Short mmCIF file of C-alpha atoms in Angstrom, two decimals:
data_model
loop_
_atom_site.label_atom_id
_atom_site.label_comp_id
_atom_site.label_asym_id
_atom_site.label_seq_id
_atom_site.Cartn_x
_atom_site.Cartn_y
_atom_site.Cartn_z
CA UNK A 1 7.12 0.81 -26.44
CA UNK A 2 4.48 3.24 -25.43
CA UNK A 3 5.94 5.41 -22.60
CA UNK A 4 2.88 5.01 -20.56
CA UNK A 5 2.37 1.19 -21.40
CA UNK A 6 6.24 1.23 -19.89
CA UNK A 7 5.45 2.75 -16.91
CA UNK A 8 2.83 -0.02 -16.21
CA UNK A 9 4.89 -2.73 -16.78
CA UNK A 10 7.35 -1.37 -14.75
CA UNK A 11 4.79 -0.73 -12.05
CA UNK A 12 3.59 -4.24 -12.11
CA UNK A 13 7.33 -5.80 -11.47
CA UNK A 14 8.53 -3.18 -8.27
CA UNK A 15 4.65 -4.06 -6.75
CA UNK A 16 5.02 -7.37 -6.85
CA UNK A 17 8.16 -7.51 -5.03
CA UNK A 18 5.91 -5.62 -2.32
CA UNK A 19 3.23 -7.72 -2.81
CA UNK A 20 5.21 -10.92 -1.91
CA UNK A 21 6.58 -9.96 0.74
CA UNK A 22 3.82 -7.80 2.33
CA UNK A 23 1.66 -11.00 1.95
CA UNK A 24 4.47 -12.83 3.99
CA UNK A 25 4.16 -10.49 6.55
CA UNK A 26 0.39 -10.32 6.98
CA UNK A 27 -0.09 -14.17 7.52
CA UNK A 28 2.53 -13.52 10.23
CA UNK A 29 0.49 -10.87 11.81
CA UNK A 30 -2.37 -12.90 11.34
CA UNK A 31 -1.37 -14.99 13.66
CA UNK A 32 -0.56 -12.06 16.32
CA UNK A 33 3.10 -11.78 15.59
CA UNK A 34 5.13 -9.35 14.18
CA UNK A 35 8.38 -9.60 12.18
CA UNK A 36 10.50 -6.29 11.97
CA UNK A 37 13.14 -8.65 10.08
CA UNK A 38 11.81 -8.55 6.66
CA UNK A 39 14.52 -6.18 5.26
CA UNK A 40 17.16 -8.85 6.87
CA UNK A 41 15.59 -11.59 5.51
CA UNK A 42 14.96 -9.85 2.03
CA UNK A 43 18.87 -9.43 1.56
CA UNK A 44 19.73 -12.75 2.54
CA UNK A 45 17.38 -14.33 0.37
CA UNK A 46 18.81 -12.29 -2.61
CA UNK A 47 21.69 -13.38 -1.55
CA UNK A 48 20.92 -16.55 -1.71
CA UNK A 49 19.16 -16.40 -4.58
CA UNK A 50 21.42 -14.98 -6.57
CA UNK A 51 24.56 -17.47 -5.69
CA UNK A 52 22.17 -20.87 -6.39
CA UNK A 53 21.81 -19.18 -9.90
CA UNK A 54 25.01 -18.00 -10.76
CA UNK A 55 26.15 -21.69 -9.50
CA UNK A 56 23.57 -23.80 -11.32
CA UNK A 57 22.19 -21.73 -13.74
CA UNK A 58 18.84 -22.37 -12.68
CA UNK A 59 16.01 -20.06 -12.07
CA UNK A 60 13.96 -22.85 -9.75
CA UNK A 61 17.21 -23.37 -7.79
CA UNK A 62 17.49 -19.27 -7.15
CA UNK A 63 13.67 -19.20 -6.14
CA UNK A 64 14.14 -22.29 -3.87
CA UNK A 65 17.44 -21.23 -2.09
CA UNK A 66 16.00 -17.73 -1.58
CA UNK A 67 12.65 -19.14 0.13
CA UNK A 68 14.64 -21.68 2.33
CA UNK A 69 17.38 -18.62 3.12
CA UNK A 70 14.14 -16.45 4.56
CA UNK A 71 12.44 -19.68 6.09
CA UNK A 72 15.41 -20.24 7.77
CA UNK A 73 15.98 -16.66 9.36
CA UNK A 74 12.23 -16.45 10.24
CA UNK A 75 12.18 -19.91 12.01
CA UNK A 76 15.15 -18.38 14.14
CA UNK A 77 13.09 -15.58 14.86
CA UNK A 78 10.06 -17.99 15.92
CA UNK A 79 11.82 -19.84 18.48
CA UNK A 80 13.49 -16.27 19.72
CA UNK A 81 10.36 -14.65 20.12
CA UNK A 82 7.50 -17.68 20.54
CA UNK A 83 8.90 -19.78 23.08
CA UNK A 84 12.12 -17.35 24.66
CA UNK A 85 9.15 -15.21 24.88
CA UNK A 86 11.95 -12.22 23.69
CA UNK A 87 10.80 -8.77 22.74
CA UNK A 88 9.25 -9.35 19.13
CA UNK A 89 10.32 -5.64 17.89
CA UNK A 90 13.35 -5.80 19.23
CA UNK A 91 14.12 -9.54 18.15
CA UNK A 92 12.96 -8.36 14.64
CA UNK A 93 15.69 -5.21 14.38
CA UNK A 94 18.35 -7.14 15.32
CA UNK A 95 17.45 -9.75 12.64
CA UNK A 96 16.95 -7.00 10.11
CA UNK A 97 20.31 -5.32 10.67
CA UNK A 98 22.08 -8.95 11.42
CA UNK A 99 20.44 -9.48 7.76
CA UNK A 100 21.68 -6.31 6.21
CA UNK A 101 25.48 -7.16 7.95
CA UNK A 102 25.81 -10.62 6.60
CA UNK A 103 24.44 -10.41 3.02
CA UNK A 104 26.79 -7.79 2.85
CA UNK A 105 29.71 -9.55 4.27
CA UNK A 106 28.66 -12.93 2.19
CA UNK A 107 27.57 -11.04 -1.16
CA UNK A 108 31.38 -9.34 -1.44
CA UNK A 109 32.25 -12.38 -3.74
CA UNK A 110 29.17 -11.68 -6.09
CA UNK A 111 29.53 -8.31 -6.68
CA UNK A 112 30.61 -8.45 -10.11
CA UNK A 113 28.95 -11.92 -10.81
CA UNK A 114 26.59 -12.52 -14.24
CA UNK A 115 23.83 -14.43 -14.28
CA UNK A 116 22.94 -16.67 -17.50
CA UNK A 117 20.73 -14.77 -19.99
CA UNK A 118 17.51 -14.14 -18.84
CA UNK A 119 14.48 -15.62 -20.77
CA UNK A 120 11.61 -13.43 -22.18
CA UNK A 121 8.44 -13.95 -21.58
CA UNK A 122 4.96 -13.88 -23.95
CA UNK A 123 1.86 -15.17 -22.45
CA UNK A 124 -0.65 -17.20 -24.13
CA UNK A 125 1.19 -14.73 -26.85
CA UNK A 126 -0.76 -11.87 -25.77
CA UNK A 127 2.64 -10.00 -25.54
CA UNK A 128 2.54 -8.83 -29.39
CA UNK A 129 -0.99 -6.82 -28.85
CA UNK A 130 -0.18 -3.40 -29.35
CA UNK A 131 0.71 -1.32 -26.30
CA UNK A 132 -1.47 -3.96 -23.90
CA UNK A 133 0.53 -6.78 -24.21
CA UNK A 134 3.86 -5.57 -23.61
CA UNK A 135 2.40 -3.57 -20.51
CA UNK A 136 0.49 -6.52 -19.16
CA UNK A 137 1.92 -10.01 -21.20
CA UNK A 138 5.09 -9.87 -20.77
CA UNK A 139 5.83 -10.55 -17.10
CA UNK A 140 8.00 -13.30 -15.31
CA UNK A 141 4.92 -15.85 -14.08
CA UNK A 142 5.37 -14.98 -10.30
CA UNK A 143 4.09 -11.43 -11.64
CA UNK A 144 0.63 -12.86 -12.09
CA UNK A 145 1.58 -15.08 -8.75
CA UNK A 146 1.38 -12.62 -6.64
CA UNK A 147 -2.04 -12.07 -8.04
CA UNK A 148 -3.32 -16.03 -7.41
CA UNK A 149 -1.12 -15.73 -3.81
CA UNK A 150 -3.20 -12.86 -2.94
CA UNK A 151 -6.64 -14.50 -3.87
CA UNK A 152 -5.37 -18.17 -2.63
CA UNK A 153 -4.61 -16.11 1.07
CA UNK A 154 -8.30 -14.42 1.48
CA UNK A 155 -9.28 -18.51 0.60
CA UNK A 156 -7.55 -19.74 3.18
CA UNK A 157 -7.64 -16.82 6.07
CA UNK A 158 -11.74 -16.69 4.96
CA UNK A 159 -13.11 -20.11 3.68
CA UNK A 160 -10.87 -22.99 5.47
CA UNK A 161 -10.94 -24.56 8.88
CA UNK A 162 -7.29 -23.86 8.98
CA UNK A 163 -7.54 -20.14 7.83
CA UNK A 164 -10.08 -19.91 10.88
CA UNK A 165 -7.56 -21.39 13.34
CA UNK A 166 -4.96 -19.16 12.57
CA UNK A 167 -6.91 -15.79 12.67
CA UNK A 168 -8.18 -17.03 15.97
CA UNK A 169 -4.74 -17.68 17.44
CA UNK A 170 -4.07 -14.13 16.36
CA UNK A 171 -7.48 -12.52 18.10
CA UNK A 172 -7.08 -14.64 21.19
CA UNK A 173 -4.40 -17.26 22.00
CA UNK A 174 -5.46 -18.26 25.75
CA UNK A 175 -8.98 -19.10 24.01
CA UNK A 176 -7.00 -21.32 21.46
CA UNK A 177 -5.03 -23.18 24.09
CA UNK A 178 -7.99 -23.62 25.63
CA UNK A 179 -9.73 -25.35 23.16
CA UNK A 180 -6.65 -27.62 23.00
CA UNK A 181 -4.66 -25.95 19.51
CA UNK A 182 -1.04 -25.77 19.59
CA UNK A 183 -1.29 -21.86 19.39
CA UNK A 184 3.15 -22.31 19.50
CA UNK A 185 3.46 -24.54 16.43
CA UNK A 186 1.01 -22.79 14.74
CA UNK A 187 2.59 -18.94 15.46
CA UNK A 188 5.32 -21.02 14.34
CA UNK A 189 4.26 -22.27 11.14
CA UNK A 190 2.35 -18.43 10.41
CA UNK A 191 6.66 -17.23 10.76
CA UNK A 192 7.87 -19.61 8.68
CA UNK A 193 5.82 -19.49 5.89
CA UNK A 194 5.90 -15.23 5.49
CA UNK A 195 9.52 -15.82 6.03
CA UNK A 196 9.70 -18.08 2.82
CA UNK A 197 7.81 -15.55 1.41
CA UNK A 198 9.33 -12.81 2.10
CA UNK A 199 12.50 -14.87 0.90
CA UNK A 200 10.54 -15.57 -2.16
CA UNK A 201 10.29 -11.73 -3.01
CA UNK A 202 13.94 -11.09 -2.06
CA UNK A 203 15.08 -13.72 -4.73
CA UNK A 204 12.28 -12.32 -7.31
CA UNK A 205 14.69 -9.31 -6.26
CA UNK A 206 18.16 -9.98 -7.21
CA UNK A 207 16.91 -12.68 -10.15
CA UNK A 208 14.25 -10.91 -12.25
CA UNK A 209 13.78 -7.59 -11.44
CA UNK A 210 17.39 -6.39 -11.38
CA UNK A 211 18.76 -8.89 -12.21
CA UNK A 212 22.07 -8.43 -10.37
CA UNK A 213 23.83 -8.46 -6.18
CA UNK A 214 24.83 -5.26 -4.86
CA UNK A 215 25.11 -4.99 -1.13
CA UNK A 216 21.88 -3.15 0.45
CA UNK A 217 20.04 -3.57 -2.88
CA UNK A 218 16.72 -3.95 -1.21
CA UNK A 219 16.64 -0.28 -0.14
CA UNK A 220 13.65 0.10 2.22
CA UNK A 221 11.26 -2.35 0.65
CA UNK A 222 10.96 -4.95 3.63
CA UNK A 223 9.83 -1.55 5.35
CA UNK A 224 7.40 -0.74 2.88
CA UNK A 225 6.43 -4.51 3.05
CA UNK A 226 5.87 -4.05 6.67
CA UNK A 227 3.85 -0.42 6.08
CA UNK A 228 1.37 -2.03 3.72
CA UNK A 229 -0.21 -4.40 6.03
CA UNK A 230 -1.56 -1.36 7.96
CA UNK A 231 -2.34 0.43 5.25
CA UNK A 232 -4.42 -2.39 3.71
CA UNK A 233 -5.57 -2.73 7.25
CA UNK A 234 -5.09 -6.49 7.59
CA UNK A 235 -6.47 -7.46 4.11
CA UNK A 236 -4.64 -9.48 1.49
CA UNK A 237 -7.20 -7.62 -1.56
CA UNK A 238 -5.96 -4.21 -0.13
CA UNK A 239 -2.09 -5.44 0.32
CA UNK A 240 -1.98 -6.35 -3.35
CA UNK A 241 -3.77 -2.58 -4.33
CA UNK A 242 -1.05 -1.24 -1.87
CA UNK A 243 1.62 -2.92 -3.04
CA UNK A 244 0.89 -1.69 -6.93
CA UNK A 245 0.38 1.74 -5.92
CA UNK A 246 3.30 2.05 -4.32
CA UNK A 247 5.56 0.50 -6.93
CA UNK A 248 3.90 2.99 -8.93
CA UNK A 249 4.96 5.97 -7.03
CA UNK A 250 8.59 4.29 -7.06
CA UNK A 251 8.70 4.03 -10.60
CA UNK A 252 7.07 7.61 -10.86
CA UNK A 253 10.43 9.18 -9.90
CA UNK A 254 12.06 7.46 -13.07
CA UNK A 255 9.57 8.52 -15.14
CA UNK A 256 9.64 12.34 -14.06
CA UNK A 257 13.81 11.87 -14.60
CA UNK A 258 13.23 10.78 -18.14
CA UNK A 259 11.30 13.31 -18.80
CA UNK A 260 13.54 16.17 -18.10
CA UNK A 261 11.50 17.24 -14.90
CA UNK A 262 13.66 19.89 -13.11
CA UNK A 263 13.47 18.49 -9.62
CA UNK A 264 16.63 17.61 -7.46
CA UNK A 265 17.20 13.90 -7.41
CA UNK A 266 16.88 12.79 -4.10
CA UNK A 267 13.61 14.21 -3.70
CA UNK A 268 12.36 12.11 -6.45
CA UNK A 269 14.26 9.08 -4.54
CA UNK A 270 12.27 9.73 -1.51
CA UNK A 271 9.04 9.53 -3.28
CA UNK A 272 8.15 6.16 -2.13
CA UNK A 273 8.92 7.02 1.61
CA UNK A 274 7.44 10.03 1.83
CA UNK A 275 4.11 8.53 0.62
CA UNK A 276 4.47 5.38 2.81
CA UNK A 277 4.98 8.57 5.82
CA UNK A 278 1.76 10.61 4.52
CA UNK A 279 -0.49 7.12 4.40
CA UNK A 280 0.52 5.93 7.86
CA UNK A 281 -0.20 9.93 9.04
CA UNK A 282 -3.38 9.29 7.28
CA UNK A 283 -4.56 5.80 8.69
CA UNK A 284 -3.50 7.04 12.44
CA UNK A 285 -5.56 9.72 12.41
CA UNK A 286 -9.17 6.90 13.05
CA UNK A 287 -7.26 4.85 15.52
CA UNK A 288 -10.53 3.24 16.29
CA UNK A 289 -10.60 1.40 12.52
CA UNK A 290 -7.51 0.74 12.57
CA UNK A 291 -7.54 -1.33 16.78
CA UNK A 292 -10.96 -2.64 14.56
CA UNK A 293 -8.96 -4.32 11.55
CA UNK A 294 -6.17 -5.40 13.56
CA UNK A 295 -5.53 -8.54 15.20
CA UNK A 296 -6.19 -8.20 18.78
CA UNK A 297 -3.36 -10.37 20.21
CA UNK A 298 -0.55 -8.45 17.36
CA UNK A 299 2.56 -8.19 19.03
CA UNK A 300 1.87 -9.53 22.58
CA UNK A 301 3.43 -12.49 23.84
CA UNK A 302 1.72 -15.98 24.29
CA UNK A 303 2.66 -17.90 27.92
CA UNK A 304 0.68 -21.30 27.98
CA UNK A 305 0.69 -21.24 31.62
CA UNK A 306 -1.32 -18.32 32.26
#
């Protein structure tokens, strides 16, 4: 395969791991709260993921388990944070590194496990075209997924009733509550569902683009999840950009390896966190856009009596 056709593919299947989860993350923020957990819930959902499929055998049962595994962990952090009223940074750490801890603890077991044989994929049997297809055709289906989750969220957030409700529980719950909307249940619902998702990319994680458990194998990617919804300022279009570009620069570093450039490994390793550093350094610098984009209420708790 063409080296740089390679490199695209291979681009395309670390984004959309970002994309996923990043996605997850903004309809959380969307609705003015924010989840510091997704590493946590990333490794338990790969976890999870993982064991359903080396059990059953079953792709669907992988994607499912890993979905429910972050749902689960996020709803946890919804009641925590949403009616405890607890500290939503804090409350997301300690799920993060409570994530990290049990996978770990849980995923001993599956170290050395094998999943089934993995299918291969050719769509609409586009994969045969020359250099194109097996850069762009030949890609697990929640590849082109993320692409239809990323338009089906600027649908919803932009043309529904419901998309409305939610970004107006994130700009200004007391105005919400006043005009009688559960703002709770629906912060609620916002947490759940980026958890799944977020569990969603976890299992894409450990079942397609590995495919394999090893303890801490998400390696700063809930992070980078988090990064990119500043970076795309708010904005599912510019979260799917992000998350490509970035899985580009991660990929970059194996491509420089293979191709003999004398550079000391663990600065090519860093690659991906240094430019996640030099972005955020970069968007800080207008903090006027950026209060502009962002949802007013992000991060600040809700108390229906006041």
């Amino acid at each position: 395969m063409n080296t740089y056709a390679l490199l695209l593919a291979a681009t395309l299947d670390a984004g959309t791991v970002l994309a996923i989860a990043a996605l997850g993350l903004l309809v959380n923020e969307k609705a003015g709260i924010v989840n510091l957990g997704a590493e946590g819930m990333m490794l338990c959902a790969a976890l999870a993921g993982f064991a359903a499929v080396a059990h059953t055998g079953s792709d669907w049962a992988g994607f499912a388990a890993g979905m429910a595994a972050g749902a689960l962990l996020a709803a946890a952090f919804g009641v925590l944070v949403i009616w405890l009223n607890t500290n939503q940074y804090a409350t997301g750490l300690a799920l993060s590194l409570f994530g990290a801890g049990f996978s770990a603890f849980a995923g001993i077991g599956y170290v050395q496990a094998k999943l089934p044989q993995r299918p291969r994929f050719n769509a609409l049997g586009l994969g045969d075209i020359p250099v194109i297809g097996p850069a762009l055709f030949r890609h697990h289906p929640l590849v082109y997924g993320a692409v239809l989750l990323a338009l089906g969220l600027i649908w919803f957030l932009y043309r529904t009733r419901a998309g409305l409700v939610l970004r107006a529980v994130g700009e200004s719950p007391q105005s919400a509550h006043a005009l009688g909307y559960p703002v709770r249940r629906i912060r609620l619902a916002a947490v759940v569902s980026g958890g799944a998702l977020c569990g969603l990319a976890g299992a894409y994680l450990s079942l397609i683009y590995t495919p394999l458990w090893v303890e801490g194998m998400v390696a700063g990617k809930g992070w980078i999840a988090l990064a990119l919804t500043t970076f795309a300022t708010w904005r599912p279009a510019r979260v799917l950009l992000g998350a490509y570009l970035f899985g580009g620069v991660t990929m970059l570093q194996f491509h420089l390896q293979g191709q003999g450039v004398q550079a000391p490994s663990q600065f090519l390793t860093m690659l991906p966190y240094l430019a996640t550093i030099v972005v955020l350094a970069l968007i800080s610098r207008n903090p006027a856009w950026v209060r502009a984009n962002m949802p007013a209420s992000l991060g600040k708790p809700f108390y229906p009596g006041s």
